[in-house]
Amino acid sequence: MSTPQIVTRFAPSPTGYLHIGGGRTALFNWLYARGRGGKFLLRIEDTDRERSTPEATAAILRGLTWLGLDWDGEVVSQFERKDRHAEVAHQMLARGTAYKCFASKEDIDAFRTAEEAAGRYPLFLSPWRDADPATYPDLPYVIRMKAPRLGETVIEDKVQGKVTFQNDQLDDMIVLRSDLTPTYMLAVVVDDHDMGVTHVIRGDDHLANAARQTMVYQAMGWDVPVWAHIPLIHGPDGKKLSKRHGALGVEEYQAMGYPAAGMRNYLTRLGWAKGDAEIFTSHEAQSMFDLDGIGRAPARLDFKKMENTCGHHMAMAQDAALLHELQAYLAVTGKPVLTQAQRDLLMRGMYCLKDRAKTFPELLDKAAFALASRPIQPEAAAAAFLDDVSRGILQSLTLQLQNVTWNKDNLEAILTKAATTADIGFGKLASPLRAALAGRTATPSVYDIMLVLGRDETLARLGDTCR
RNA sequence: GGUCCGUUCGUCUAUCGGUUAGGACACCUGGUUUUCAACCAGGUAAGAGGGGUUCGACUCCCCUACGGACUGCCA
């Protein structure tokens, strides 16, 4: 007996950017499928023609791509499958698991308002459920599912456990609208079934929907997928994530300069855990990820931890990959592109820059000493180290650096000797040197500065200072 | 209102009836250091409240409080 292939999917509505919570949902689906040799599919739920836009679809694809979540096959447009949905609706009709309902929207609204006013649960029960087709009027109609009135529908959820819904709480939902377009409730089920989706991992705002969708599966005699309804992400204050919490869209995190690998790691750990694992590669995440590890309570976004995680990934990354992602960051934020010389400088200095930065803006800031052009304009705090005595010491140091072979050991020997000769502590030498070479007080070590800058630039900057 | 879900350090979480309740981030103290970051050592800090069940409950059950989702010819 072979294990059927795992198929997961991410199915966003194209009504805006890719929400950070949606990004995590996609990530969970991706991890689960990728870690098990399965497929991860992407479907755009664009049946709401009023709110769906191609721009939003493009933004979602960009967000997923940035996060590094690749999907299998073509992106499926739900809207384009509307004929298939209608076909299934009519099959339900033929099977007797659905019926035509001629009640007008106005009648239903009036009914609901009245029921609510009377303090009752406004469950609309269509009078057409068991009507004789011979009595059907010549009016527009919708197709409603003939949902079971008695008993209960049980969801076996991998995250929420067994959740039971009383069938008398659920109405006969509309599956095909009067304009013959499908509703979400029908479309998801048909699409998930046709696409062979085996595991539905989505936000727990869909938990109740799972009950109704189960009825559609049953009405069609199809296998119900494995459910996993994950809690939504909340803001730092524990409230539902909203604009006042700051960034909502995945692309905003890219624009803030967070590395994608770090975001994947952070988002994976947000609401999921495997023992004490904290920092891991995506490959490791794929093999560790499971549905059991998903928590049941909503998790809050913690920017500090996110930055810390990103910092680890910055340090772990390959130099060339970091430079590449840095350039992508510059591009999306509309910042000037790097020159070849700057790229060379960054590649040369990456080894001492990447473990000091958590984000790309920080990386750029740490690299400022290398990217700066002569003459260096020292910040006030740095300039304070450049008094006449210091300049004198730097001047004699300059002479000793003229002909030395440019490597760390030699530089170390010379600087140590210079400090001894001048009878000062190393700090008294390093601070002015740092000020002269970088114009700042916080930089990589003076050796690293000199190594990254190279002899010519180092001597030139010293010359500028001592002139 | 009804239905459903949730609640362990400030935050993310481990624990799956018996632990000095562990780890990570953040924070504090000390160390290291040419600055910053990093790093090392240590510290503060938690089972929402109340009832049960049990020899024993963070873990199982009930109630309360608080938070959330759903309750559309939206998805």
Coordinates of C-alpha atoms (C1' of nucleotides) in Angstrom, one line a residue:
Chain A
M1 CA 0.0 0.0 0.0
S2 CA 1.6 3.2 -1.1
T3 CA 1.2 6.5 0.7
P4 CA -0.7 8.9 -1.5
Q5 CA 1.2 12.1 -2.3
I6 CA 0.6 15.0 -0.1
V7 CA -0.9 18.0 -1.8
T8 CA -1.4 21.3 0.0
R9 CA -2.4 24.7 -1.4
F10 CA -2.5 28.4 -0.6
A11 CA -5.7 30.1 -1.7
P12 CA -5.7 33.8 -1.1
S13 CA -8.3 36.3 -2.3
P14 CA -6.7 39.0 -4.5
T15 CA -8.1 42.0 -2.7
G16 CA -4.8 43.5 -1.5
Y17 CA -1.2 42.7 -0.6
L18 CA -0.1 39.4 0.8
H19 CA -0.9 39.7 4.5
I20 CA 1.8 38.6 6.9
G21 CA -0.6 36.1 8.3
G22 CA -1.4 34.8 4.8
G23 CA 2.4 34.6 4.3
R24 CA 2.7 32.3 7.3
T25 CA -0.3 30.2 6.2
A26 CA 1.4 29.8 2.8
L27 CA 4.7 29.0 4.6
F28 CA 3.1 26.2 6.6
N29 CA 1.5 24.7 3.6
W30 CA 4.8 24.9 1.7
L31 CA 6.8 23.4 4.6
Y32 CA 4.4 20.6 5.0
A33 CA 4.3 19.6 1.3
R34 CA 8.0 20.2 0.6
G35 CA 9.1 18.2 3.7
R36 CA 7.1 15.2 2.5
G37 CA 7.8 15.2 -1.2
G38 CA 4.4 16.5 -1.9
K39 CA 3.0 19.3 -4.0
F40 CA 2.3 22.9 -3.0
L41 CA -0.3 24.5 -5.2
L42 CA -1.5 28.1 -5.6
R43 CA -5.0 29.1 -6.3
I44 CA -6.3 32.7 -6.5
E45 CA -9.8 33.0 -5.2
D46 CA -11.0 35.7 -7.5
T47 CA -14.7 34.8 -7.7
D48 CA -15.6 38.2 -6.1
R49 CA -15.3 40.3 -9.3
E50 CA -16.0 43.5 -7.4
R51 CA -13.0 43.2 -5.1
S52 CA -10.5 41.1 -7.1
T53 CA -7.8 42.9 -9.0
P54 CA -4.9 41.7 -11.1
E55 CA -2.6 44.1 -9.2
A56 CA -3.5 42.3 -6.0
T57 CA -2.7 38.9 -7.6
A58 CA 0.6 40.3 -8.8
A59 CA 1.4 41.6 -5.3
I60 CA 0.6 38.2 -3.8
L61 CA 2.8 36.4 -6.2
R62 CA 5.6 38.9 -5.5
G63 CA 5.2 38.4 -1.8
L64 CA 5.4 34.6 -2.0
T65 CA 8.3 34.8 -4.4
W66 CA 10.2 37.1 -2.0
L67 CA 9.5 34.7 0.9
G68 CA 11.0 32.0 -1.3
L69 CA 7.8 29.9 -1.4
D70 CA 7.7 28.3 -4.8
W71 CA 4.5 26.6 -5.9
D72 CA 4.0 23.7 -8.3
G73 CA 2.3 24.1 -11.6
E74 CA 0.3 27.0 -12.9
V75 CA -1.5 29.4 -10.7
V76 CA -5.2 28.4 -10.7
S77 CA -7.8 31.1 -11.2
Q78 CA -10.9 30.2 -9.4
F79 CA -13.0 32.5 -11.5
E80 CA -12.0 30.7 -14.6
R81 CA -13.3 27.5 -13.2
K82 CA -16.8 28.8 -12.8
D83 CA -18.4 26.6 -15.4
R84 CA -17.0 23.5 -13.5
H85 CA -18.4 24.9 -10.3
A86 CA -21.8 25.4 -11.9
E87 CA -21.6 21.8 -13.3
V88 CA -21.1 20.4 -9.8
A89 CA -24.0 22.5 -8.5
H90 CA -26.2 20.9 -11.1
Q91 CA -24.8 17.5 -10.2
M92 CA -25.9 18.1 -6.7
L93 CA -29.3 19.0 -7.9
A94 CA -29.4 15.8 -9.9
R95 CA -28.3 13.8 -6.8
G96 CA -31.0 15.4 -4.7
T97 CA -28.4 17.0 -2.4
A98 CA -29.3 20.5 -3.6
Y99 CA -32.4 22.4 -4.7
K100 CA -33.5 25.5 -6.4
C101 CA -34.6 28.3 -4.1
F102 CA -36.7 31.2 -5.4
A103 CA -36.7 33.3 -2.3
S104 CA -35.5 36.8 -3.1
K105 CA -32.7 38.5 -1.3
E106 CA -35.2 41.1 0.0
D107 CA -37.4 38.4 1.5
I108 CA -34.5 36.8 3.2
D109 CA -33.2 40.0 4.6
A110 CA -36.6 40.9 5.9
F111 CA -36.9 37.5 7.5
R112 CA -33.5 37.8 9.2
T113 CA -34.2 41.2 10.5
A114 CA -37.4 40.1 12.0
E115 CA -36.0 37.0 13.6
E116 CA -33.1 39.0 15.1
A117 CA -35.5 41.6 16.4
A118 CA -37.5 38.8 18.0
G119 CA -34.3 37.6 19.7
R120 CA -34.2 34.4 17.7
Y121 CA -31.3 32.9 15.7
P122 CA -31.9 34.2 12.2
L123 CA -31.4 30.9 10.4
F124 CA -33.1 31.0 7.1
L125 CA -35.0 27.9 6.2
S126 CA -36.1 28.0 2.6
P127 CA -39.7 27.0 1.9
W128 CA -38.4 25.6 -1.4
R129 CA -36.3 22.9 0.1
D130 CA -38.9 20.2 -0.5
A131 CA -41.1 21.9 -3.0
D132 CA -42.5 20.1 -6.0
P133 CA -40.6 21.2 -9.1
A134 CA -44.0 21.5 -10.8
T135 CA -44.7 24.5 -8.5
Y136 CA -41.5 26.3 -9.4
P137 CA -42.3 29.9 -10.6
D138 CA -40.6 31.6 -13.5
L139 CA -38.2 33.6 -11.4
P140 CA -34.5 33.9 -10.8
Y141 CA -33.3 31.3 -8.3
V142 CA -30.2 30.2 -6.4
I143 CA -29.1 26.6 -5.8
R144 CA -28.9 25.7 -2.2
M145 CA -27.3 22.7 -0.6
K146 CA -29.8 20.4 1.1
A147 CA -27.9 20.3 4.3
P148 CA -28.8 17.7 6.9
R149 CA -31.2 19.2 9.5
L150 CA -30.5 16.7 12.2
G151 CA -27.4 15.2 13.8
E152 CA -24.0 16.8 13.9
T153 CA -21.1 17.3 11.6
V154 CA -17.7 16.5 13.1
I155 CA -14.4 18.0 12.0
E156 CA -11.3 16.1 12.8
D157 CA -8.8 18.9 12.9
K158 CA -5.1 18.3 13.2
V159 CA -4.7 21.5 15.2
Q160 CA -8.1 22.1 16.9
G161 CA -8.8 18.5 17.6
K162 CA -12.4 17.1 17.2
V163 CA -14.8 20.0 16.7
T164 CA -18.5 19.2 16.6
F165 CA -21.2 21.3 15.0
Q166 CA -24.9 20.8 15.5
N167 CA -26.5 20.6 12.0
D168 CA -29.5 22.6 13.1
Q169 CA -27.2 25.5 13.5
L170 CA -26.3 25.5 9.9
D171 CA -28.6 26.7 7.1
D172 CA -28.9 25.5 3.5
M173 CA -26.1 27.5 2.1
I174 CA -26.2 28.9 -1.4
V175 CA -23.8 27.1 -3.7
L176 CA -24.8 28.8 -7.0
R177 CA -25.9 32.4 -7.1
S178 CA -28.8 33.7 -9.1
D179 CA -26.3 35.0 -11.7
L180 CA -25.1 31.4 -12.0
T181 CA -21.7 32.2 -10.4
P182 CA -20.5 29.9 -7.6
T183 CA -20.1 30.9 -4.0
Y184 CA -16.9 30.5 -2.2
M185 CA -18.2 27.5 -0.2
L186 CA -18.8 25.5 -3.4
A187 CA -15.8 26.7 -5.3
V188 CA -13.2 25.8 -2.6
V189 CA -14.5 22.3 -2.3
V190 CA -14.7 21.7 -6.0
D191 CA -11.3 23.2 -6.6
D192 CA -9.6 21.4 -3.7
H193 CA -11.1 18.1 -4.9
D194 CA -10.2 18.6 -8.5
M195 CA -6.7 19.7 -7.6
G196 CA -6.3 16.7 -5.5
V197 CA -5.6 18.6 -2.3
T198 CA -5.1 16.2 0.6
H199 CA -4.4 18.7 3.4
V200 CA -6.1 22.0 3.9
I201 CA -4.0 24.2 6.2
R202 CA -5.6 27.6 6.6
G203 CA -6.6 30.2 9.1
D204 CA -8.9 29.2 11.9
D205 CA -11.4 31.8 10.7
H206 CA -12.4 29.0 8.3
L207 CA -13.0 26.5 11.1
A208 CA -16.8 26.8 10.9
N209 CA -16.6 26.7 7.1
A210 CA -15.0 23.3 7.3
A211 CA -18.3 21.9 8.7
R212 CA -20.3 23.3 5.8
Q213 CA -17.6 22.3 3.3
T214 CA -17.6 18.8 4.7
M215 CA -21.3 18.6 3.8
V216 CA -20.5 19.5 0.2
Y217 CA -17.9 16.8 0.1
Q218 CA -20.4 14.4 1.5
A219 CA -23.1 15.6 -0.9
M220 CA -20.8 14.8 -3.8
G221 CA -19.4 11.6 -2.3
W222 CA -15.9 12.9 -2.3
D223 CA -13.1 12.3 0.2
V224 CA -12.8 15.0 2.9
P225 CA -9.3 16.4 3.1
V226 CA -7.3 16.5 6.3
W227 CA -8.0 19.8 8.1
A228 CA -5.6 22.0 10.0
H229 CA -7.0 25.3 11.1
I230 CA -4.2 27.5 12.4
P231 CA -4.7 30.4 14.7
L232 CA -4.3 33.9 13.3
I233 CA -1.4 36.1 14.1
H234 CA -2.0 39.0 16.4
G235 CA -0.3 42.3 17.0
P236 CA 2.1 42.8 19.9
D237 CA -0.8 43.9 22.1
G238 CA -2.7 40.6 21.5
K239 CA -5.4 42.2 19.4
K240 CA -6.1 41.2 15.8
L241 CA -3.4 42.5 13.5
S242 CA -4.4 45.8 12.0
K243 CA -2.9 48.8 10.4
R244 CA -2.1 50.5 13.7
H245 CA 0.4 47.7 14.4
G246 CA 2.5 48.8 11.5
A247 CA 3.4 46.5 8.7
L248 CA 0.8 44.1 7.5
G249 CA 2.0 43.2 4.0
V250 CA 4.8 40.8 3.5
E251 CA 6.4 43.2 1.0
E252 CA 6.6 45.8 3.7
Y253 CA 9.0 43.5 5.5
Q254 CA 11.1 43.2 2.4
A255 CA 11.1 47.0 2.2
M256 CA 12.2 47.3 5.8
G257 CA 15.2 45.2 4.8
Y258 CA 14.5 41.9 6.6
P259 CA 16.2 39.0 5.0
A260 CA 13.7 36.4 3.5
A261 CA 15.4 33.4 5.2
G262 CA 15.2 35.1 8.6
M263 CA 11.5 35.9 8.0
R264 CA 10.8 32.3 7.0
N265 CA 12.5 31.1 10.2
Y266 CA 10.7 33.6 12.4
L267 CA 7.3 32.9 10.8
T268 CA 7.8 29.2 11.1
R269 CA 8.5 29.5 14.8
L270 CA 5.5 31.8 15.3
G271 CA 2.8 29.4 16.5
W272 CA 4.8 26.3 15.8
A273 CA 7.6 24.6 17.8
K274 CA 9.6 21.4 17.8
G275 CA 11.3 21.1 21.1
D276 CA 13.9 23.8 21.6
A277 CA 14.7 24.4 17.9
E278 CA 15.0 28.1 17.3
I279 CA 17.4 28.8 14.4
F280 CA 17.2 26.6 11.4
T281 CA 17.5 26.6 7.6
S282 CA 14.4 26.2 5.4
H283 CA 15.7 22.8 4.6
E284 CA 15.8 21.8 8.2
A285 CA 12.4 23.4 8.8
Q286 CA 11.0 21.3 6.0
S287 CA 12.1 18.0 7.6
M288 CA 11.1 19.1 11.1
F289 CA 7.7 20.7 10.4
D290 CA 4.6 18.9 11.4
L291 CA 1.0 19.7 12.1
D292 CA 1.2 18.5 15.7
G293 CA 3.6 21.3 16.6
I294 CA 1.2 24.0 15.7
G295 CA -0.2 25.8 18.8
R296 CA -3.8 26.5 19.4
A297 CA -3.6 30.0 20.6
P298 CA -3.0 33.1 18.4
A299 CA 0.6 34.2 18.5
R300 CA 1.8 37.8 18.7
L301 CA 4.3 39.4 16.5
D302 CA 7.5 40.3 18.3
F303 CA 9.7 42.5 16.2
K304 CA 12.7 42.1 18.6
K305 CA 12.7 38.4 18.2
M306 CA 12.1 38.7 14.5
E307 CA 15.2 40.9 14.2
N308 CA 17.3 38.6 16.3
T309 CA 16.3 35.6 14.1
C310 CA 17.1 37.7 11.0
G311 CA 20.5 38.6 12.4
H312 CA 21.3 34.9 12.7
H313 CA 20.4 34.3 9.1
M314 CA 22.4 37.3 7.9
A315 CA 25.4 35.9 9.6
M316 CA 24.7 32.4 8.2
A317 CA 24.2 33.5 4.6
Q318 CA 26.7 33.2 1.8
D319 CA 28.4 36.5 0.9
A320 CA 27.3 36.5 -2.7
A321 CA 23.7 35.6 -1.8
L322 CA 23.6 38.5 0.7
L323 CA 24.9 40.9 -1.9
H324 CA 22.3 39.7 -4.3
E325 CA 19.5 40.1 -1.8
L326 CA 20.9 43.5 -0.8
Q327 CA 20.6 44.6 -4.4
A328 CA 17.1 43.4 -4.6
Y329 CA 16.3 45.4 -1.4
L330 CA 17.8 48.5 -2.9
A331 CA 15.7 48.0 -6.0
V332 CA 12.4 47.6 -4.3
T333 CA 13.0 50.6 -2.1
G334 CA 14.1 52.7 -5.0
K335 CA 17.5 53.4 -3.6
P336 CA 20.5 53.9 -5.9
V337 CA 22.0 50.8 -7.5
L338 CA 25.5 49.8 -6.4
T339 CA 28.4 50.4 -8.7
Q340 CA 30.8 47.6 -9.6
A341 CA 33.4 49.1 -7.3
Q342 CA 30.9 49.2 -4.4
R343 CA 29.9 45.6 -5.0
D344 CA 33.6 44.6 -4.9
L345 CA 34.1 46.5 -1.7
L346 CA 31.0 44.8 -0.2
M347 CA 32.1 41.4 -1.2
R348 CA 35.5 42.0 0.3
G349 CA 34.0 43.3 3.5
M350 CA 31.0 41.0 3.9
Y351 CA 32.8 38.6 6.2
C352 CA 33.1 41.3 8.9
L353 CA 29.8 43.0 8.1
K354 CA 27.2 40.3 7.9
D355 CA 27.5 39.1 11.5
R356 CA 27.0 42.7 12.8
A357 CA 23.7 43.3 11.0
K358 CA 20.1 42.1 11.4
T359 CA 18.7 43.9 8.4
F360 CA 19.9 45.3 5.1
P361 CA 19.7 48.9 6.2
E362 CA 21.9 47.9 9.1
L363 CA 24.3 46.1 6.8
L364 CA 24.5 49.2 4.6
D365 CA 25.1 51.3 7.7
K366 CA 27.9 49.0 8.9
A367 CA 29.4 49.2 5.4
A368 CA 29.3 52.9 5.3
F369 CA 33.0 53.2 6.1
A370 CA 33.8 51.3 3.0
L371 CA 31.3 52.9 0.7
A372 CA 32.2 56.4 1.8
S373 CA 34.4 58.5 -0.6
R374 CA 37.3 60.7 0.3
P375 CA 37.8 62.9 2.0
I376 CA 36.1 61.3 4.9
Q377 CA 34.0 63.8 6.9
P378 CA 34.3 62.5 10.5
E379 CA 31.3 62.7 12.8
A380 CA 31.7 64.9 15.8
A381 CA 32.3 62.1 18.1
A382 CA 35.0 60.7 15.9
A383 CA 36.6 64.0 15.2
A384 CA 37.1 64.4 18.9
F385 CA 39.8 61.7 18.7
L386 CA 41.7 63.6 16.0
D387 CA 43.8 66.0 18.0
D388 CA 47.3 67.1 17.1
V389 CA 49.0 64.4 19.1
S390 CA 46.9 61.7 17.5
R391 CA 47.6 63.1 14.0
G392 CA 51.3 63.0 14.8
I393 CA 51.0 59.3 15.8
L394 CA 49.0 58.5 12.7
Q395 CA 51.5 60.3 10.6
S396 CA 54.3 58.1 11.7
L397 CA 52.1 55.1 11.4
T398 CA 51.4 56.0 7.8
L399 CA 55.1 55.8 7.0
Q400 CA 55.4 52.3 8.5
L401 CA 52.4 51.1 6.4
Q402 CA 53.9 52.2 3.1
N403 CA 55.7 49.0 2.2
V404 CA 54.3 46.3 4.4
T405 CA 52.7 43.3 2.9
W406 CA 49.0 43.9 3.5
N407 CA 47.7 41.2 5.7
K408 CA 46.3 41.0 9.2
D409 CA 49.4 39.6 10.9
N410 CA 51.6 42.4 9.6
L411 CA 49.1 45.1 10.3
E412 CA 48.7 43.8 13.8
A413 CA 52.4 43.8 14.4
I414 CA 52.8 47.3 13.1
L415 CA 49.9 48.7 15.1
T416 CA 51.0 47.0 18.3
K417 CA 54.5 48.3 17.9
A418 CA 53.2 51.8 17.1
A419 CA 51.2 51.9 20.3
T420 CA 54.2 50.7 22.3
T421 CA 56.5 53.2 20.7
A422 CA 54.1 56.0 21.4
D423 CA 53.6 54.6 24.9
I424 CA 49.9 54.5 24.7
G425 CA 47.3 51.8 25.1
F426 CA 46.0 50.2 22.0
G427 CA 42.7 52.0 22.4
K428 CA 44.4 55.4 22.2
L429 CA 45.8 54.4 18.8
A430 CA 42.7 52.6 17.5
S431 CA 40.2 55.3 18.1
P432 CA 42.0 58.0 16.1
L433 CA 42.8 55.5 13.4
R434 CA 39.2 54.5 13.2
A435 CA 38.1 58.1 13.1
A436 CA 40.5 58.9 10.3
L437 CA 39.6 55.8 8.2
A438 CA 35.9 55.6 8.9
G439 CA 34.9 58.9 10.3
R440 CA 32.8 57.0 12.9
T441 CA 33.2 55.5 16.4
A442 CA 31.4 52.3 15.7
T443 CA 32.9 50.1 13.0
P444 CA 34.4 46.7 12.5
S445 CA 37.9 46.3 13.9
V446 CA 40.5 48.6 12.6
Y447 CA 42.3 45.7 11.0
D448 CA 39.2 44.7 9.1
I449 CA 38.7 48.3 8.0
M450 CA 42.2 48.4 6.6
L451 CA 41.9 45.0 5.0
V452 CA 38.6 45.9 3.3
L453 CA 39.9 49.3 2.2
G454 CA 43.2 48.1 1.0
R455 CA 46.5 49.8 1.2
D456 CA 46.0 52.6 -1.3
E457 CA 42.7 53.8 0.2
T458 CA 43.9 53.4 3.7
L459 CA 47.0 55.5 3.1
A460 CA 45.0 58.0 1.2
R461 CA 42.6 58.5 4.0
L462 CA 45.4 58.7 6.5
G463 CA 47.0 61.3 4.3
D464 CA 43.7 63.3 4.1
T465 CA 43.6 63.4 7.9
C466 CA 47.3 64.3 8.5
R467 CA 47.7 66.8 5.8
Chain B
rG1 C1' -27.6 37.0 21.2
rG2 C1' -26.2 31.9 19.4
rU3 C1' -22.3 28.4 17.9
rC4 C1' -17.3 27.2 18.0
rC5 C1' -12.1 28.0 19.6
rG6 C1' -8.4 29.7 22.8
rU7 C1' -5.7 31.2 27.9
rU8 C1' 2.3 28.4 30.8
rC9 C1' 7.7 33.9 32.2
rG10 C1' 6.7 40.8 29.0
rU11 C1' 6.8 37.8 24.0
rC12 C1' 7.4 32.9 21.1
rU13 C1' 7.1 28.3 23.3
rA14 C1' 8.6 22.9 25.8
rU15 C1' 5.9 19.8 29.0
rC16 C1' 1.6 15.3 26.5
rG17 C1' -0.7 13.0 35.5
rG18 C1' 4.7 12.8 39.3
rU19 C1' 10.1 18.1 36.5
rU20 C1' 14.0 22.6 41.4
rA21 C1' 8.1 23.9 35.2
rG22 C1' 13.0 23.7 30.3
rG23 C1' 14.7 26.8 26.0
rA24 C1' 14.7 31.3 22.9
rC25 C1' 13.9 36.8 22.4
rA26 C1' 13.7 41.0 25.5
rC27 C1' 15.5 43.0 30.1
rC28 C1' 19.2 43.4 34.3
rU29 C1' 24.3 42.2 36.4
rG30 C1' 29.3 40.8 35.6
rG31 C1' 33.3 39.3 32.2
rU32 C1' 35.9 39.8 27.5
rU33 C1' 37.2 43.6 24.0
rU34 C1' 40.6 48.9 19.9
rU35 C1' 34.7 51.1 19.2
rC36 C1' 29.9 48.9 17.9
rA37 C1' 27.9 44.4 17.3
rA38 C1' 29.0 39.7 18.8
rC39 C1' 30.5 36.4 22.5
rC40 C1' 30.9 34.1 27.7
rA41 C1' 28.9 33.7 32.9
rG42 C1' 24.9 34.7 36.0
rG43 C1' 20.0 36.9 37.2
rU44 C1' 14.7 38.6 37.3
rA45 C1' 10.3 36.3 35.3
rA46 C1' 4.9 31.9 34.2
rG47 C1' 0.6 27.6 34.6
rA48 C1' -6.3 33.6 34.2
rG49 C1' -9.7 32.7 38.7
rG50 C1' -12.8 29.0 41.2
rG51 C1' -14.6 24.1 41.8
rG52 C1' -14.0 19.0 41.0
rU53 C1' -11.5 13.8 39.4
rU54 C1' -6.9 11.6 41.4
rC55 C1' -2.2 9.1 46.1
rG56 C1' -0.7 13.2 42.8
rA57 C1' -2.8 18.1 38.1
rC58 C1' 0.0 23.1 34.0
rU59 C1' -1.6 18.5 32.0
rC60 C1' -8.4 15.4 32.6
rC61 C1' -13.8 17.5 33.7
rC62 C1' -17.1 21.7 35.0
rC63 C1' -18.1 27.0 35.9
rU64 C1' -16.5 32.1 35.6
rA65 C1' -13.5 35.9 33.5
rC66 C1' -10.9 37.6 29.4
rG67 C1' -9.6 37.2 24.2
rG68 C1' -10.8 35.5 19.3
rA69 C1' -13.5 33.4 15.0
rC70 C1' -18.0 32.4 12.7
rU71 C1' -23.2 33.7 12.3
rG72 C1' -23.7 37.0 3.7
rC73 C1' -26.4 35.5 -3.3
rC74 C1' -17.7 38.1 0.7
rA75 C1' -13.8 35.0 0.6

